[in-house]
PDB file of C-alpha atoms in Angstrom:
ATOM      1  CA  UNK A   1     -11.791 -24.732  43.201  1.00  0.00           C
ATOM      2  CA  UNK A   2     -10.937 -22.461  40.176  1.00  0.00           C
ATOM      3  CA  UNK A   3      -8.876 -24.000  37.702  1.00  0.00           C
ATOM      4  CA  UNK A   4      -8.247 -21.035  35.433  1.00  0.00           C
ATOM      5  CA  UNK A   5      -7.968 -17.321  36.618  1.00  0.00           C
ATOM      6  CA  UNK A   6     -10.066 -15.336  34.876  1.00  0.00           C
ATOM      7  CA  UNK A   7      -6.177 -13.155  34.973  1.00  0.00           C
ATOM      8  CA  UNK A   8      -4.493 -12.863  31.262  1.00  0.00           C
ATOM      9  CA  UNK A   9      -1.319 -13.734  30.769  1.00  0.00           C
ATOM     10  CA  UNK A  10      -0.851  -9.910  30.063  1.00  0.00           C
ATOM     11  CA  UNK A  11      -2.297  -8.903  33.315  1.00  0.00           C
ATOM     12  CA  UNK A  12      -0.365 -11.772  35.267  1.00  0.00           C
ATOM     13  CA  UNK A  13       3.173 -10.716  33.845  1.00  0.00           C
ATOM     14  CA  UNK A  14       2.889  -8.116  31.579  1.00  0.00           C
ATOM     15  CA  UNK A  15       2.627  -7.434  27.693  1.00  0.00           C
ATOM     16  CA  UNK A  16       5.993  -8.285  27.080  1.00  0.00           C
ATOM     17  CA  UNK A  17       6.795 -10.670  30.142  1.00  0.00           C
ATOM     18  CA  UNK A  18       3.584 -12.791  28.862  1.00  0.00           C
ATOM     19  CA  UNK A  19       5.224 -12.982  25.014  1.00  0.00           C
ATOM     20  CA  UNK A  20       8.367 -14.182  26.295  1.00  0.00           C
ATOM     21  CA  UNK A  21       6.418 -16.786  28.468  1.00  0.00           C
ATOM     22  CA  UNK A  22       4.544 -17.438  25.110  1.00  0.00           C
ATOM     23  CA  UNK A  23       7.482 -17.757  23.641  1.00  0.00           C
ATOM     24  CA  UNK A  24       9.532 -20.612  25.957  1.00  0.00           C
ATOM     25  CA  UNK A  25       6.448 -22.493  25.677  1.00  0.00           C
ATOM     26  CA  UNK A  26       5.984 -22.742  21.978  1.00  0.00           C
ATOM     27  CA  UNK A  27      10.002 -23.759  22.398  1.00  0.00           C
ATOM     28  CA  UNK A  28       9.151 -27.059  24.761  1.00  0.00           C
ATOM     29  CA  UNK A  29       6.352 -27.336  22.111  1.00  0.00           C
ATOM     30  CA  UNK A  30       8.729 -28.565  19.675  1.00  0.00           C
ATOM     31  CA  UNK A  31      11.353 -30.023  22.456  1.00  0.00           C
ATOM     32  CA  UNK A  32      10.393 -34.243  20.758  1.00  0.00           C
ATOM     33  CA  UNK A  33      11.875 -32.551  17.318  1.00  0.00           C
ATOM     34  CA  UNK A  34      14.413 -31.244  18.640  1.00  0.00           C
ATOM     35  CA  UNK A  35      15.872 -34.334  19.883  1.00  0.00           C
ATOM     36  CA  UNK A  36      14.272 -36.798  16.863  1.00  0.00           C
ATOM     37  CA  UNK A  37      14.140 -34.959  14.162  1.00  0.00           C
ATOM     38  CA  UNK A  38      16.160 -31.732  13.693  1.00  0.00           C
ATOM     39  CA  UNK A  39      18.742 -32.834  15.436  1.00  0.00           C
ATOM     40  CA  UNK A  40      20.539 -35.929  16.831  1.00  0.00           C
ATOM     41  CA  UNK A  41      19.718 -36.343  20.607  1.00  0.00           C
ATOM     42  CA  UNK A  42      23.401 -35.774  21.561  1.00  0.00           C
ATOM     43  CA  UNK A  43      22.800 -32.138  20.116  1.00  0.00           C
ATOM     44  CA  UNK A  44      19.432 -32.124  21.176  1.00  0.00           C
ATOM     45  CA  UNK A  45      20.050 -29.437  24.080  1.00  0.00           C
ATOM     46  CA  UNK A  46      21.494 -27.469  22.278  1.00  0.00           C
ATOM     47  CA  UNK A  47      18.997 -27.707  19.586  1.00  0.00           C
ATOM     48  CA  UNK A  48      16.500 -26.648  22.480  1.00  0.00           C
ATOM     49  CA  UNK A  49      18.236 -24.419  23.102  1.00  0.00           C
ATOM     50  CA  UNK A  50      18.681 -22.396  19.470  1.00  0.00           C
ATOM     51  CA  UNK A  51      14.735 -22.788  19.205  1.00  0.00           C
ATOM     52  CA  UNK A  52      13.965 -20.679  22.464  1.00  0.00           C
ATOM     53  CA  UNK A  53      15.871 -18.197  21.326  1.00  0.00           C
ATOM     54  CA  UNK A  54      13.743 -18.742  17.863  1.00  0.00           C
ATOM     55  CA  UNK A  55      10.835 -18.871  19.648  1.00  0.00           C
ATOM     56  CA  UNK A  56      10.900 -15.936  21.996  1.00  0.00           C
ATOM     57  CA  UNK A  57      12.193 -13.909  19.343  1.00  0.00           C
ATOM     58  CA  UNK A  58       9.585 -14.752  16.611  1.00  0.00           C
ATOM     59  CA  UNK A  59       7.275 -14.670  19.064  1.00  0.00           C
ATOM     60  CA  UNK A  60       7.412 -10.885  20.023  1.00  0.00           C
ATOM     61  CA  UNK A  61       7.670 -10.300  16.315  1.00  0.00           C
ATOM     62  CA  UNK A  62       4.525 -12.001  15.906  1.00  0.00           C
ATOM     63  CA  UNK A  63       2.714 -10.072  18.619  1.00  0.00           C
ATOM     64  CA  UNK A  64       3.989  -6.993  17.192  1.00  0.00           C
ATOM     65  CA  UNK A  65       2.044  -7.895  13.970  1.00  0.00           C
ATOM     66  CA  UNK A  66      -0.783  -9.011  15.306  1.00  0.00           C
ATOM     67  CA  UNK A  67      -0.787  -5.896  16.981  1.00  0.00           C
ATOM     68  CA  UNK A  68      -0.185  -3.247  14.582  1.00  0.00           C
ATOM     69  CA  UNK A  69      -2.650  -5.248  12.013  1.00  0.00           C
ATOM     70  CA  UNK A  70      -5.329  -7.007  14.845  1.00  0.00           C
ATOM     71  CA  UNK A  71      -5.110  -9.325  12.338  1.00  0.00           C
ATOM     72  CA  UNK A  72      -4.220 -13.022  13.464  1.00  0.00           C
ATOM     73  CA  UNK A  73      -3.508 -14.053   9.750  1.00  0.00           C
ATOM     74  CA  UNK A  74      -0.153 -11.551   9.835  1.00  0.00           C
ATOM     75  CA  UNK A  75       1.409 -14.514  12.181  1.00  0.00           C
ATOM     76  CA  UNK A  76      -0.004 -16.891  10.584  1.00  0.00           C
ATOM     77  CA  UNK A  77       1.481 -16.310   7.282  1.00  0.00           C
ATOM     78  CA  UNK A  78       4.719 -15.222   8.991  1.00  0.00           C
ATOM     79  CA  UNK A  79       5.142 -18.925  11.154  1.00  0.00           C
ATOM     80  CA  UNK A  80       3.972 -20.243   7.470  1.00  0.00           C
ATOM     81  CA  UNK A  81       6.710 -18.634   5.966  1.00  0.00           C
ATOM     82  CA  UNK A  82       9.024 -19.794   8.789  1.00  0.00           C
ATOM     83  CA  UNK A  83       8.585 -23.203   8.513  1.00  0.00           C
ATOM     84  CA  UNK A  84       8.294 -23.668   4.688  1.00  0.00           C
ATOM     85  CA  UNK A  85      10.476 -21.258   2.873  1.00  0.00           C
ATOM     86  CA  UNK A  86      13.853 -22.886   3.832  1.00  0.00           C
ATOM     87  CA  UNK A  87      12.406 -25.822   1.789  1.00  0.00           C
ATOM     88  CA  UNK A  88      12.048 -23.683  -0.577  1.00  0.00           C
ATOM     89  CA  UNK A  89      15.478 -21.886  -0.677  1.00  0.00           C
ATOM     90  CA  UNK A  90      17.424 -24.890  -0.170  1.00  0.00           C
ATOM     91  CA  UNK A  91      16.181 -26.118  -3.839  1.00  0.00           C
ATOM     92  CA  UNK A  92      15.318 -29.556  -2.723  1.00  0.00           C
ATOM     93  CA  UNK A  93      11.627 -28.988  -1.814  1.00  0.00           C
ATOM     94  CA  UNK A  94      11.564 -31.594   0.608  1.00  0.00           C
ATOM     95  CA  UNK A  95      11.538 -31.045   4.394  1.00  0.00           C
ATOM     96  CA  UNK A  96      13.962 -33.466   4.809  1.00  0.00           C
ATOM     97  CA  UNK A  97      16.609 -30.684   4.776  1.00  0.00           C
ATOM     98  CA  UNK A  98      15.829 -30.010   7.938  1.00  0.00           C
ATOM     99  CA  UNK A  99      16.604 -33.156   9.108  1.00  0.00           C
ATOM    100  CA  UNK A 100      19.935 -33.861  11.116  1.00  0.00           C
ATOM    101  CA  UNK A 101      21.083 -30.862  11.460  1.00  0.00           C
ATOM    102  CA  UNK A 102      24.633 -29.564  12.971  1.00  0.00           C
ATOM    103  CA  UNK A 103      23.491 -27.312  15.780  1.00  0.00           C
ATOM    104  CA  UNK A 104      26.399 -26.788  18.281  1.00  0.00           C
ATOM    105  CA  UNK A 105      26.454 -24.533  21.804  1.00  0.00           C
ATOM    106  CA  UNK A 106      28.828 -21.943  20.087  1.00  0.00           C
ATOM    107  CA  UNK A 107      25.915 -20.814  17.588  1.00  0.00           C
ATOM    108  CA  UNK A 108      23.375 -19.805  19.863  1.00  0.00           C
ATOM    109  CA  UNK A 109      25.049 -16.394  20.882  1.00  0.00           C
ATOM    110  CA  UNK A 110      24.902 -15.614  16.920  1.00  0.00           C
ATOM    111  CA  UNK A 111      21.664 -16.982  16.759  1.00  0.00           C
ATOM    112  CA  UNK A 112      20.780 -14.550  19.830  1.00  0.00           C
ATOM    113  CA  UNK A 113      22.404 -11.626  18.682  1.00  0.00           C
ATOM    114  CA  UNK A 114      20.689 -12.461  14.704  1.00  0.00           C
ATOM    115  CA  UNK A 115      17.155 -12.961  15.856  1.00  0.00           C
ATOM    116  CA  UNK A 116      17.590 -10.020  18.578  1.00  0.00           C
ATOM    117  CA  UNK A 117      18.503  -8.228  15.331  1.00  0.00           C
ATOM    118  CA  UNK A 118      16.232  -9.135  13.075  1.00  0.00           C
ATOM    119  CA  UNK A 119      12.939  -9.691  15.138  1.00  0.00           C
ATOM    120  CA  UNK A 120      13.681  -9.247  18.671  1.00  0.00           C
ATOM    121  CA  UNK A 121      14.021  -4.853  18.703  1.00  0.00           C
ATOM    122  CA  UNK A 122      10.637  -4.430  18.375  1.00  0.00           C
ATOM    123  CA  UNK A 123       9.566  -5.458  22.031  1.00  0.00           C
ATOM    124  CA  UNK A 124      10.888  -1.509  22.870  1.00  0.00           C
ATOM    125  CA  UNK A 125       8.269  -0.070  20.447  1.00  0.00           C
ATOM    126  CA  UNK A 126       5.092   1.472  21.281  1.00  0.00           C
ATOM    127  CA  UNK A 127       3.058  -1.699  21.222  1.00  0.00           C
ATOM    128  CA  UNK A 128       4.504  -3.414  24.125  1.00  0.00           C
ATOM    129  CA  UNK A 129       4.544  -0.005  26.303  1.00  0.00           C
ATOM    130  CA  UNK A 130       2.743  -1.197  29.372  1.00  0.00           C
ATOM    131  CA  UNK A 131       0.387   0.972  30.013  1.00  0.00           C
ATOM    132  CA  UNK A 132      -0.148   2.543  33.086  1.00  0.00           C
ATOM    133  CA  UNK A 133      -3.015   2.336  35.346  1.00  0.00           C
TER     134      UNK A 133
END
């Protein structure tokens, strides 16, 4: 019995359907701070929410790096920079700013539309052209 296909994700659903996938699994990835730590678990779904759509989103932007550099510190740095640099513009320097935070159901469609904005446009540039056989 095979366990893993000797398939990539690419091959199995595509360049840009396999970062997406990518991308709703690094969200579950951080589902327990969600609930516990970002959040209060009454605004944890919603919470869950707001980080797939920060999570798909950086996610193609990070594949776009990586491809355009074939470099895997580009994303690196860039999920560095992520998770650090609102300590950092907040002025307290302490990651407890990110710590019960007010994330209600009416923010995520200007969350979507920001992130779509911001990092999401480049999953229509050459890169992620599937190519054809």
């Amino acid at each position: 019995m095979e366990i893993l296909s000797s398939a990539s994700s690419s091959e199995k659903f595509g360049l840009k359907g396999g970062v997406i996938l990518l991308g709703c699994v690094w969200a579950v990835w951080h589902l327990p701070i969600d609930f516990f730590y970002y959040t209060t678990p009454d605004m944890g779904l919603a919470a869950l929410a707001s980080q797939f759509v920060t999570c798909i989103s950086l996610g193609i932007f990070m594949a776009y790096t990586y491809m355009k550099t074939q470099n895997i510190w580009v994303p690196i740095i860039i999920h560095f920079l992520n998770n650090n640099m609102v300590v950092v513009f907040s002025g307290t320097y302490s990651a407890d700013v990110l710590q019960n935070q007010q994330i209600h159901w009416g923010d995520i469609p200007v969350a979507l539309v920001m992130n779509l904005l911001i990092f999401g446009w480049v999953i229509f540039l050459k890169p992620f052209k599937e190519k054809k056989a």
